[in-house]
mmCIF file of C-alpha atoms in Angstrom:
data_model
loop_
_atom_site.group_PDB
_atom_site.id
_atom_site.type_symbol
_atom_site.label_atom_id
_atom_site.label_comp_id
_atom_site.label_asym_id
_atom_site.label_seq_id
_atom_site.Cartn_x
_atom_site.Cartn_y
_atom_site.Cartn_z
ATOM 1 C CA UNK A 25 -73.904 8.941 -124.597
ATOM 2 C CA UNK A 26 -73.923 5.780 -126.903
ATOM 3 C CA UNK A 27 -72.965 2.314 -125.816
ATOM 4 C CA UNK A 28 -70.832 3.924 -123.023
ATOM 5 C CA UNK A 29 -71.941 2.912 -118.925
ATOM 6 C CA UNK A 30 -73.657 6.059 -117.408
ATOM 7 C CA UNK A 31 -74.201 6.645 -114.054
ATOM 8 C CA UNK A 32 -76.099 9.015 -111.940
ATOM 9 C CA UNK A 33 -74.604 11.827 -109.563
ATOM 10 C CA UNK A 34 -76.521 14.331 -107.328
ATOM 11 C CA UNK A 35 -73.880 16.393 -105.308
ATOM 12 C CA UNK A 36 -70.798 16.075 -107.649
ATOM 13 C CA UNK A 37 -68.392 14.558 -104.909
ATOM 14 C CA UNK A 38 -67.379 11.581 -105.659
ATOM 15 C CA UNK A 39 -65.617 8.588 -103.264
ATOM 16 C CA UNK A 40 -63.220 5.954 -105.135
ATOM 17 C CA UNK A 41 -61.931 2.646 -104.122
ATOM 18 C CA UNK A 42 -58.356 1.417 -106.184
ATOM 19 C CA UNK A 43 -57.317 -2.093 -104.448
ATOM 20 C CA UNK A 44 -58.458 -2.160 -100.782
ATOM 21 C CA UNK A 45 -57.840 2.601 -100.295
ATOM 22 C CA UNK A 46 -60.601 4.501 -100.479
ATOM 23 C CA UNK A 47 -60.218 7.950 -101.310
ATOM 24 C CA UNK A 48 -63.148 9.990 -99.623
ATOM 25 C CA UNK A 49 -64.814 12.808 -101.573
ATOM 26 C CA UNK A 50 -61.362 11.606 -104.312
ATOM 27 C CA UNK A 51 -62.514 13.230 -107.197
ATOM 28 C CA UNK A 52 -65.020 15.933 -108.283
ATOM 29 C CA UNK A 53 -67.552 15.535 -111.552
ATOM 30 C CA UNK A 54 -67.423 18.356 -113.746
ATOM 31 C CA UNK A 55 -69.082 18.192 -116.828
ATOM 32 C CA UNK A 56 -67.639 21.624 -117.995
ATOM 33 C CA UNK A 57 -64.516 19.117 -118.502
ATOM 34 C CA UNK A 58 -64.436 17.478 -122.142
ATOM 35 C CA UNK A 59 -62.885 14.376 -121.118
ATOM 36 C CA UNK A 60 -62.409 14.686 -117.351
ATOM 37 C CA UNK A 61 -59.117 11.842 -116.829
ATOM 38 C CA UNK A 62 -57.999 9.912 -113.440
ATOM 39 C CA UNK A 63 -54.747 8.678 -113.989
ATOM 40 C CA UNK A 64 -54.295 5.564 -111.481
ATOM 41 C CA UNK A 65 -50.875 3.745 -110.724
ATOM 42 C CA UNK A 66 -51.130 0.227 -111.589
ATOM 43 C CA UNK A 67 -48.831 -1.736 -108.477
ATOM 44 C CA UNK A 68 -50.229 -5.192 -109.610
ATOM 45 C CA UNK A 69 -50.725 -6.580 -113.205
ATOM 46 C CA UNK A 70 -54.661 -6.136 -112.324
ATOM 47 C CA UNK A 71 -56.063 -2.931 -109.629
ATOM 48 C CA UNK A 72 -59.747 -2.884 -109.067
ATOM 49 C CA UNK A 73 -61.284 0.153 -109.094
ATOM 50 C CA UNK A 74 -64.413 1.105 -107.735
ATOM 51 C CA UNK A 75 -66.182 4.870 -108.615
ATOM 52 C CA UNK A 76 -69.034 5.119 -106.145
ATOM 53 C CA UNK A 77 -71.039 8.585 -106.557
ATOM 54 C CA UNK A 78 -74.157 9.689 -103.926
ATOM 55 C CA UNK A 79 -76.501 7.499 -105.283
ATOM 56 C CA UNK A 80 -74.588 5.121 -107.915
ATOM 57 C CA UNK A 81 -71.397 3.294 -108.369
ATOM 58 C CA UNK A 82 -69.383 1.428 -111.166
ATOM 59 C CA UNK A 83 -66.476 -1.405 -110.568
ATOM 60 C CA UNK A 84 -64.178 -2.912 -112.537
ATOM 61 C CA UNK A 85 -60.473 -3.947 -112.996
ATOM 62 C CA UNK A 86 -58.283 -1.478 -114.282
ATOM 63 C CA UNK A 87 -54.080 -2.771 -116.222
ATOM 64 C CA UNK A 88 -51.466 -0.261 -117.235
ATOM 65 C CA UNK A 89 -51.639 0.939 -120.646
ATOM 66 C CA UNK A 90 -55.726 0.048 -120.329
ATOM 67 C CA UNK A 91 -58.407 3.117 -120.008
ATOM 68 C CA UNK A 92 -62.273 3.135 -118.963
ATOM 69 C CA UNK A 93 -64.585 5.620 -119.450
ATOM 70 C CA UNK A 94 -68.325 5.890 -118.606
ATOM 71 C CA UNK A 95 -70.503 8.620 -118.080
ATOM 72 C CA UNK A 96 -71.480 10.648 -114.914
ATOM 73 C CA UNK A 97 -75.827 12.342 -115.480
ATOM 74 C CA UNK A 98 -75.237 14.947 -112.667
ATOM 75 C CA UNK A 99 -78.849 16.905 -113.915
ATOM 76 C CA UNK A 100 -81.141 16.343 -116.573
ATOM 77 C CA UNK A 101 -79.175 16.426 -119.981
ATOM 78 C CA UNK A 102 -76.176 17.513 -118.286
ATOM 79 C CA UNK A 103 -73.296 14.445 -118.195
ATOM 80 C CA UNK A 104 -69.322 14.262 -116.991
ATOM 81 C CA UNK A 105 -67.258 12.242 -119.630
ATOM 82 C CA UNK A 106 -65.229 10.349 -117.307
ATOM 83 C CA UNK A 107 -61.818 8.439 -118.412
ATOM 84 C CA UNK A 108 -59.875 6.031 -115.807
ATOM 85 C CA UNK A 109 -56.295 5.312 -117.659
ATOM 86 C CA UNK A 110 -53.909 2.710 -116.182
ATOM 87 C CA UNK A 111 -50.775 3.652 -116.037
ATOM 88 C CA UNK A 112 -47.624 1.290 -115.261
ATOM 89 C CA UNK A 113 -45.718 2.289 -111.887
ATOM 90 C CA UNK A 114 -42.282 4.130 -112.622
ATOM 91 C CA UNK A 115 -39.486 2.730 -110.419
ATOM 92 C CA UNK A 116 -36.117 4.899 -110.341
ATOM 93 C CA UNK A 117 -33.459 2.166 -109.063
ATOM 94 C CA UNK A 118 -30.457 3.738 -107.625
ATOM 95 C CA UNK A 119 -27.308 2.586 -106.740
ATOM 96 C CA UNK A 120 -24.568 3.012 -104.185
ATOM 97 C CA UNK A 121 -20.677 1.611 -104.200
ATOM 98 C CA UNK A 122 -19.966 -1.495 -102.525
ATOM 99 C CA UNK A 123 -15.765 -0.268 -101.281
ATOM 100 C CA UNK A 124 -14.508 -0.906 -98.322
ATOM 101 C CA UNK A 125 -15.562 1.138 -95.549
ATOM 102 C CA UNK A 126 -13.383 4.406 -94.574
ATOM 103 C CA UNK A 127 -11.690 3.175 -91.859
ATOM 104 C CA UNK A 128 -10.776 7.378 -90.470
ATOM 105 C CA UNK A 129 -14.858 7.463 -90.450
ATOM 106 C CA UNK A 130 -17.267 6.252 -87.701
ATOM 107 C CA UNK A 131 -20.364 7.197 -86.169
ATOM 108 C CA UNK A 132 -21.006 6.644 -82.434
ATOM 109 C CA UNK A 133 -23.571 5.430 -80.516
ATOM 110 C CA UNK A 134 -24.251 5.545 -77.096
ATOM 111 C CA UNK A 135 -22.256 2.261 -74.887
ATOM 112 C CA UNK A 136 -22.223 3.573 -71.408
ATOM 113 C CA UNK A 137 -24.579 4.599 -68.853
ATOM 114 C CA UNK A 138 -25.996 7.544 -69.428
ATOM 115 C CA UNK A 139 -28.042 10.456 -66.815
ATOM 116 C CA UNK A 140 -30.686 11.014 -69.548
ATOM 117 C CA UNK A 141 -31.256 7.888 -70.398
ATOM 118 C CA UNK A 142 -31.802 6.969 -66.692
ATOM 119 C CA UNK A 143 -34.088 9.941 -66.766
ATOM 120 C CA UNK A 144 -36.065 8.634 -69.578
ATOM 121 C CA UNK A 145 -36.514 5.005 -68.257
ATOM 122 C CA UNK A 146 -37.541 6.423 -65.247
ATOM 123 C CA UNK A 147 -40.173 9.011 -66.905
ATOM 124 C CA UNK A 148 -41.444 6.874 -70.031
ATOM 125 C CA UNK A 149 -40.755 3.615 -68.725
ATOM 126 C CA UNK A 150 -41.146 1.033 -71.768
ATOM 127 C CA UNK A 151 -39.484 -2.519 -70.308
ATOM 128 C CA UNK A 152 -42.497 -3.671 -69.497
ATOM 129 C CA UNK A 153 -43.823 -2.726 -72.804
ATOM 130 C CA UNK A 154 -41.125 -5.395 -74.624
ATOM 131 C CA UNK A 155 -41.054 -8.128 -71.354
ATOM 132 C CA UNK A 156 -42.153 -11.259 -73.372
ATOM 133 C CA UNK A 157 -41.401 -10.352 -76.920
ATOM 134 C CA UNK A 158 -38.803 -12.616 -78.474
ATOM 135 C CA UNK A 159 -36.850 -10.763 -81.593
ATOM 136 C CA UNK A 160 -35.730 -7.546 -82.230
ATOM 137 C CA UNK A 161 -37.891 -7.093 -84.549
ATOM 138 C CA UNK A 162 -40.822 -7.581 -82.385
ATOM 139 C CA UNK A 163 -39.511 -4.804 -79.913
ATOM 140 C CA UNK A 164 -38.512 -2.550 -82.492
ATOM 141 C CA UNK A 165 -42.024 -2.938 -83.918
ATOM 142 C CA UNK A 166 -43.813 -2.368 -80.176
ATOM 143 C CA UNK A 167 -41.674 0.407 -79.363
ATOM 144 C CA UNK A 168 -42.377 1.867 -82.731
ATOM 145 C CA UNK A 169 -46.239 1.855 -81.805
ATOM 146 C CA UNK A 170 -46.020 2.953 -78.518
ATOM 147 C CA UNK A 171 -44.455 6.004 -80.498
ATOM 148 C CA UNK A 172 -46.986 6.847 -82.698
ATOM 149 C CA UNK A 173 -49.665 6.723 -80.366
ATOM 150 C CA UNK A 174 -48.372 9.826 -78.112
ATOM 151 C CA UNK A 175 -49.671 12.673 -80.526
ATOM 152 C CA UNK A 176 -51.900 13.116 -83.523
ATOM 153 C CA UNK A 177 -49.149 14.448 -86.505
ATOM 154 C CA UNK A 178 -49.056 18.232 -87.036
ATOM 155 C CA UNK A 179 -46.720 19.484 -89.364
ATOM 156 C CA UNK A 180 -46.819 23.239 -88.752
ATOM 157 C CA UNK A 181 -45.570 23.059 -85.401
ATOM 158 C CA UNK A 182 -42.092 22.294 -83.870
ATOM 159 C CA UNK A 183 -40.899 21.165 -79.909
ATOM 160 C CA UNK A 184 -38.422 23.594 -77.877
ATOM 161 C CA UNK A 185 -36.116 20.753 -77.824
ATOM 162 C CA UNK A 186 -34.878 18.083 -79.701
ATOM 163 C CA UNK A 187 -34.973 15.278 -77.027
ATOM 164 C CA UNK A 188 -37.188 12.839 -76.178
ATOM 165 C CA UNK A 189 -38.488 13.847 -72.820
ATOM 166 C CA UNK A 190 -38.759 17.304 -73.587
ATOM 167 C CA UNK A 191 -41.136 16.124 -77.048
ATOM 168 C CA UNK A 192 -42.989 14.219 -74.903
ATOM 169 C CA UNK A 193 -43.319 16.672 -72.141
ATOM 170 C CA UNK A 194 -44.682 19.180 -73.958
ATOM 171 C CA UNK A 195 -46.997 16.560 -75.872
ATOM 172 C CA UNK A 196 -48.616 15.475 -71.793
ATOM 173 C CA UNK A 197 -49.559 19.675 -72.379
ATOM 174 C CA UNK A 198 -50.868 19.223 -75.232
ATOM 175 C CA UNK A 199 -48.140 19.677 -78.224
ATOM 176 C CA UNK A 200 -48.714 18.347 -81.247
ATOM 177 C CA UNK A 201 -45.369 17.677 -83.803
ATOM 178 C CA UNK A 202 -44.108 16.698 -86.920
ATOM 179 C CA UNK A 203 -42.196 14.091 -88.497
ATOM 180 C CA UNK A 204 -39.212 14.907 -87.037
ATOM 181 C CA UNK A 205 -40.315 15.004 -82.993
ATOM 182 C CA UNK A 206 -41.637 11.196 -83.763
ATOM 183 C CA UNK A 207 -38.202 10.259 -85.162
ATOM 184 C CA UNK A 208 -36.288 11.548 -82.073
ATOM 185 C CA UNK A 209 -38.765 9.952 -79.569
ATOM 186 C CA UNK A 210 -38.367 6.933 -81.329
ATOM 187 C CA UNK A 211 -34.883 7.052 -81.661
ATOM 188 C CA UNK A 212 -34.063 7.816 -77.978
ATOM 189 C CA UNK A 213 -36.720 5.092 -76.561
ATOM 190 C CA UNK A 214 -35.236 2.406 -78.743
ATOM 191 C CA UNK A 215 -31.146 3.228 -77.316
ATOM 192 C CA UNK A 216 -32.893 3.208 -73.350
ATOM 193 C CA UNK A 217 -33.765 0.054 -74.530
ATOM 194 C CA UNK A 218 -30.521 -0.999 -75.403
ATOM 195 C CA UNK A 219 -30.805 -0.695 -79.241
ATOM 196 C CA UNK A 220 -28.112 0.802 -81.325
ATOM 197 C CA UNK A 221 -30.772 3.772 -83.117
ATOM 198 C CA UNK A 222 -30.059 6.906 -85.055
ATOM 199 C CA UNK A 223 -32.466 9.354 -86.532
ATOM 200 C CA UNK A 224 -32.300 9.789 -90.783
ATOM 201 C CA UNK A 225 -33.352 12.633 -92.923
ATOM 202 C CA UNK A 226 -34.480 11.347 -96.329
ATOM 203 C CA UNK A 227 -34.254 13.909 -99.132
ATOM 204 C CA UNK A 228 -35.186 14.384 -102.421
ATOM 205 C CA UNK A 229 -33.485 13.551 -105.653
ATOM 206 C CA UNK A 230 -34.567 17.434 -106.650
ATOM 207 C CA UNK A 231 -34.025 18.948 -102.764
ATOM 208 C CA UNK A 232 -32.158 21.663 -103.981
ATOM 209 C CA UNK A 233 -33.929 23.218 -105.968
ATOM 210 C CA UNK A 234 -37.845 21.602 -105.612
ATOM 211 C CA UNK A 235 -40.719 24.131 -104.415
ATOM 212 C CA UNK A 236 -42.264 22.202 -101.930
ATOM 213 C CA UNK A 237 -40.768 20.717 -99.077
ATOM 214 C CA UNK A 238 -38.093 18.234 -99.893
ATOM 215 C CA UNK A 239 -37.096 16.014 -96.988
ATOM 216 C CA UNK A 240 -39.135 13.512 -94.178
ATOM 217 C CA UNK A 241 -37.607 12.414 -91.305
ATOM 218 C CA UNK A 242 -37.619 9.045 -90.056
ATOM 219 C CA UNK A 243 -35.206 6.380 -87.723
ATOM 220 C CA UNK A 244 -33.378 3.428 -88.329
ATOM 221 C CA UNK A 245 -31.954 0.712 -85.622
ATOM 222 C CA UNK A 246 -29.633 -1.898 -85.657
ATOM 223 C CA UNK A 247 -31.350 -5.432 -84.726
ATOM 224 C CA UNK A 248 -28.801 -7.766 -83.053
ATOM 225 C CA UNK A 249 -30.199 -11.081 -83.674
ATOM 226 C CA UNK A 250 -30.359 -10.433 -87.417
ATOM 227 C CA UNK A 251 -26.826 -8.322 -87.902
ATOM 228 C CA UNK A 252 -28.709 -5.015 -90.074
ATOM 229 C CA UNK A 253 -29.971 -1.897 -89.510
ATOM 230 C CA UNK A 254 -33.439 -1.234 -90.681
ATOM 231 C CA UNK A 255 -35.674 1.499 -91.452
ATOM 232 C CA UNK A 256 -39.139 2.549 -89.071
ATOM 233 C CA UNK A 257 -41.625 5.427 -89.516
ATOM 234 C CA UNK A 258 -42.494 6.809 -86.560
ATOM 235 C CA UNK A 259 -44.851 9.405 -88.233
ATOM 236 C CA UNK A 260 -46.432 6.381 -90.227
ATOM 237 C CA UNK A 261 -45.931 3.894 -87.488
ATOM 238 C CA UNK A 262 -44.364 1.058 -90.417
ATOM 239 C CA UNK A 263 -41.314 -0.786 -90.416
ATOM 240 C CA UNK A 264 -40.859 -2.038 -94.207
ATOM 241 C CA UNK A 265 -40.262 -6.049 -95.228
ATOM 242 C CA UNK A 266 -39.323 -8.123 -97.890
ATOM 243 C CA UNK A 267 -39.938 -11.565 -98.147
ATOM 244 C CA UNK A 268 -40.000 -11.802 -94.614
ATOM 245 C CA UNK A 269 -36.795 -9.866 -93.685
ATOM 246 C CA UNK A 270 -37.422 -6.171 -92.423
ATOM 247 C CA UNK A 271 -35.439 -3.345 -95.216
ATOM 248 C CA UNK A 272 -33.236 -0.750 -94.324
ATOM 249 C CA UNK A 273 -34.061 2.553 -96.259
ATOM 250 C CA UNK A 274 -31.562 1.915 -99.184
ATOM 251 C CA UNK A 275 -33.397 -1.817 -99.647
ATOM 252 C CA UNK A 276 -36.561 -0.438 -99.138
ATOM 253 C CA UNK A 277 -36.362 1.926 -102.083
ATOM 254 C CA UNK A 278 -34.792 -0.687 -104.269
ATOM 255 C CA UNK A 279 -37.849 -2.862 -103.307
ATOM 256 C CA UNK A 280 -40.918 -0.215 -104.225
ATOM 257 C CA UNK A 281 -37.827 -0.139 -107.052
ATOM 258 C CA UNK A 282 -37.902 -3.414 -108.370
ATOM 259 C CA UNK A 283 -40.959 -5.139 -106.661
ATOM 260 C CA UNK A 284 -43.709 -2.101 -106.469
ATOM 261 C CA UNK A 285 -46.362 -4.277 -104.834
ATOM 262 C CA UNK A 286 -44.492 -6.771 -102.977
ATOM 263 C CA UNK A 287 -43.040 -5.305 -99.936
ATOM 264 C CA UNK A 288 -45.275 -5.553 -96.836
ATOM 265 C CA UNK A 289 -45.198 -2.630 -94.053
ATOM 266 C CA UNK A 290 -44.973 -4.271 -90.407
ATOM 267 C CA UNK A 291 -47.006 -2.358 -87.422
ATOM 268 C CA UNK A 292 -48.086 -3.525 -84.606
ATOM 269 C CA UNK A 293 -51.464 -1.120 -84.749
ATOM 270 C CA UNK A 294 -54.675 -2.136 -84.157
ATOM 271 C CA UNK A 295 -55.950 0.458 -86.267
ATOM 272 C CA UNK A 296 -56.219 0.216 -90.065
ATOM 273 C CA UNK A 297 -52.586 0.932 -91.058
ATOM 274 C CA UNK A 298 -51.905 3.283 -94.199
ATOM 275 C CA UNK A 299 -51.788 1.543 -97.298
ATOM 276 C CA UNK A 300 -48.218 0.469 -99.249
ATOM 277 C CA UNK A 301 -50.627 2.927 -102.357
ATOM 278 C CA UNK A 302 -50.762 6.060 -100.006
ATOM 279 C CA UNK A 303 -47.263 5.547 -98.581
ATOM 280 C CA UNK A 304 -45.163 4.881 -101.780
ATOM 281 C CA UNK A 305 -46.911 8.181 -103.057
ATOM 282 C CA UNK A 306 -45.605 9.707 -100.078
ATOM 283 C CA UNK A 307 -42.271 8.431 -99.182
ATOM 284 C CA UNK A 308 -40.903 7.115 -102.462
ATOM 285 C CA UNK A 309 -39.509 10.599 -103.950
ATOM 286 C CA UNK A 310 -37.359 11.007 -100.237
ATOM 287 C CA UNK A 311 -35.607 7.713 -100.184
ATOM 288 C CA UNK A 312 -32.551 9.110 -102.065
ATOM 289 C CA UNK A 313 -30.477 11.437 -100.095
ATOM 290 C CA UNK A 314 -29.666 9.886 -96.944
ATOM 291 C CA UNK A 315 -28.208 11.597 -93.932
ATOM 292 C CA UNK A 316 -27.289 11.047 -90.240
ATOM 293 C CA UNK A 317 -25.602 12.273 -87.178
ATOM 294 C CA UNK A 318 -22.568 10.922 -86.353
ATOM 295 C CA UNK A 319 -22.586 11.288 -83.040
ATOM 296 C CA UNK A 320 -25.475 9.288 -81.576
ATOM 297 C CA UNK A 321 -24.562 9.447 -77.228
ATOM 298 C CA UNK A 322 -25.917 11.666 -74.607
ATOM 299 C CA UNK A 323 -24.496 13.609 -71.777
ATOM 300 C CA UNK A 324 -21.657 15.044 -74.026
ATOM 301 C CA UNK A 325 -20.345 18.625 -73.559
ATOM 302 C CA UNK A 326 -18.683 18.272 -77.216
ATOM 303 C CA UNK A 327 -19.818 16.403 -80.144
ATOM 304 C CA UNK A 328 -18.005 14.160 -82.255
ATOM 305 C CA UNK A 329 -16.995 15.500 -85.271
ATOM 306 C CA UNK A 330 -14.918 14.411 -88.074
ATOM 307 C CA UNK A 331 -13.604 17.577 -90.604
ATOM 308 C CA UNK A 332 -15.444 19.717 -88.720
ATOM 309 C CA UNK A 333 -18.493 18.099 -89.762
ATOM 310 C CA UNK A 334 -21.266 16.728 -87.970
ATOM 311 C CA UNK A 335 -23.151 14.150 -90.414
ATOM 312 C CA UNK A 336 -22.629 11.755 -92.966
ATOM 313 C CA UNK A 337 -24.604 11.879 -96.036
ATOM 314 C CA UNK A 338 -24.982 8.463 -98.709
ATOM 315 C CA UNK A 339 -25.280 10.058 -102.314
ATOM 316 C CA UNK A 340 -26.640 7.544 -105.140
ATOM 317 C CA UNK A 341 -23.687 6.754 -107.496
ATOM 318 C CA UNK A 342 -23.586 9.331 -110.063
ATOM 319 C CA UNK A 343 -25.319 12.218 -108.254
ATOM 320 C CA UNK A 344 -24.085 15.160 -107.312
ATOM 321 C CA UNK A 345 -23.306 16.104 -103.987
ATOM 322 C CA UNK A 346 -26.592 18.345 -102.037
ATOM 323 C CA UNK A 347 -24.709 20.890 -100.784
ATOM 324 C CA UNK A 348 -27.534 23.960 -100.908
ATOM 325 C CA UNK A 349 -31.375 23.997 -100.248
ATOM 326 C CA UNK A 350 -33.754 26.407 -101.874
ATOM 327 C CA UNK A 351 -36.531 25.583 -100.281
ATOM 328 C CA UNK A 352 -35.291 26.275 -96.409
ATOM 329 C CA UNK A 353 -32.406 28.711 -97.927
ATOM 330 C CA UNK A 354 -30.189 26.313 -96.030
ATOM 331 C CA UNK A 355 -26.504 25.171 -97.058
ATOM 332 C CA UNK A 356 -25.535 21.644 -96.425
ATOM 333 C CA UNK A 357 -22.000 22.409 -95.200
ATOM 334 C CA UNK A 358 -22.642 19.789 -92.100
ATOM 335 C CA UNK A 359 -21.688 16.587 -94.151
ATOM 336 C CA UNK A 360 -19.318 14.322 -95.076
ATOM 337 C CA UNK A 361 -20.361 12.598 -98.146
ATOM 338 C CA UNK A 362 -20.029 9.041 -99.604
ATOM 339 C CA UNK A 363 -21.209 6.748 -102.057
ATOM 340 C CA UNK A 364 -20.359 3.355 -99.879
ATOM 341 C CA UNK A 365 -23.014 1.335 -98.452
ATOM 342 C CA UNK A 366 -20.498 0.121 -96.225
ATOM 343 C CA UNK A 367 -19.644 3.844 -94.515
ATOM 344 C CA UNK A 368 -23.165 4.088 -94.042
ATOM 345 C CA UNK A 369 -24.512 0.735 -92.753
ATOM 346 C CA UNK A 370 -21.434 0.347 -90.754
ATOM 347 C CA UNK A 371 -22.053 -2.595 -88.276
ATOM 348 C CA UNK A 372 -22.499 -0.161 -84.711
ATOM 349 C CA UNK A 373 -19.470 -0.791 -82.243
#
């Protein structure tokens, strides 16, 4: 093996640390491989790495453009050439028009009392939950917890009903949802609580015609006391920030954009949260078709539609309109569509 690091493997499972994420049983030593490569996504000017095998590890600092390699002795004479390349994170900035909003468009949200929402409070009370937190942001955020801790995430099953009480309901017997369920929940417990909320489906720049599922779900309220709506996980239980001032989901791609590393991702969990790595790799490629209901109130016999149609969609300047998905042989005849930031981040009335 020459000059080159070797180290020693006995089960050819391997655990890897980049930054602060581990990746459990990450990557698998084969020597049958000629020059067996991890590519890893440099956030920061400098990522440590750490490649830690049964019985022997290796550490060092990994750059874009930089590469690694060392040597894995699995048996006697038998050795993995291994290769760790840096590579430089690739933002995709988009853009949106800045025009004045359409004043013949507006989506509603719920202003009066309202029989389910009585319901709710009365079934999933959360006021005490909030008594004693100060900003928005700080009930958003405990709200948003509260949320995440009903059910463990299962994305092969759906809820009868898209409310809620019904989500939680069936959760008390044992159901067990996907990202969608924790959006509504979320959603609905943040307007008992007087917040303007709505939910948002995020899709991808390739949704109609990408082979794997293209879209996540998540909310987005409207905090008061600083005048913008921003965007929450429920599924993840995050609310994104920059610099101190929580992101809406058009912000929050332009800052994994333009910053990579230098967002944080508010919870209030006590648990180890997921890392801004692991959740850029998931929710990066969604954050560019953006779509919500436009009417947002409860105890209606008709909804509010405008057209005929039931949502508005923000499209990226340039794009073309998504108007047919492959993957759920669905057609996206529900929308209006705009480019305007200011259609769809309309201050709530």
């Amino acid at each position: 093996v020459g000059s080159e690091m070797c180290i020693r493997d006995r089960n050819k499972s391997v655990d890897y640390k980049i930054g602060d994420n581990w990746a459990i049983n990450g990557w698998s030593v084969v020597p049958e491989v000629p020059n067996d490569t991890l590519m890893v996504t440099c956030f920061s000017p400098n990522e440590s790495f750490k490649f830690k095998t049964d019985v022997d590890s290796i550490a060092f600092t990994i750059k874009a453009g930089t590469t690694k390699r060392f040597y894995v002795l699995v048996e006697e004479d038998q050795y993995a050439h291994t290769i760790i390349v840096g590579k430089a994170f690739e933002g995709h900035p988009i853009s949106h028009t800045k025009e004045e909003k359409n004043a013949a468009w507006e989506i509603k949200y719920q202003g009066e009392p309202s029989a389910y929402i009585e319901d709710l409070q009365h079934k999933y009370p959360l006021n005490e939950l909030i008594s004693g937190l100060g900003s928005d942001q700080e009930k958003a955020l405990a709200i948003l917890n509260w949320t995440n801790k009903q059910w463990e995430h299962d994305g092969n099953q759906s809820p009868k009903k898209n409310d809620a009480i019904s989500i939680l309901d069936e959760v008390n017997e044992g159901g067990r949802f996907p990202c969608f369920a924790y959006a509504i929940v979320l959603r609905d417990q943040l307007m008992a609580l007087g917040f303007k909320a709505r939910t948002l489906y995020l899709k991808t720049a390739d949704a109609a015609t990408r082979k794997s599922p293209p879209g996540h779900v998540a909310t987005e309220v409207y905090l008061k006391d600083i005048k913008k709506w921003v965007f929450v996980d429920g599924q993840f239980n995050v609310m994104p920030s920059l610099k101190g001032v929580p992101l809406n989901a058009v912000e929050f791609q332009a800052a994994i954009s333009n910053h990579s590393g230098d967002f944080k991702l508010e919870t209030f969990s006590k648990e180890k949260p997921i890392s801004k790595r692991d959740y850029v790799d998931f929710v990066y490629d969604y954050l560019y078709y953006l779509d919500t209901t436009l009417d947002n109130r409860y105890d209606r016999e008709e909804r509010f539609l405008i057209n005929g149609k039931k949502s508005l969609m923000l499209v990226p300047k340039g794009a073309e309109k998504l108007t047919h998905i492959n993957f759920w042989d669905m057609e996206v005849d529900y929308c209006l569509y705009t480019h305007s930031i200011q259609d769809f981040y309309a201050k709530p009335e």
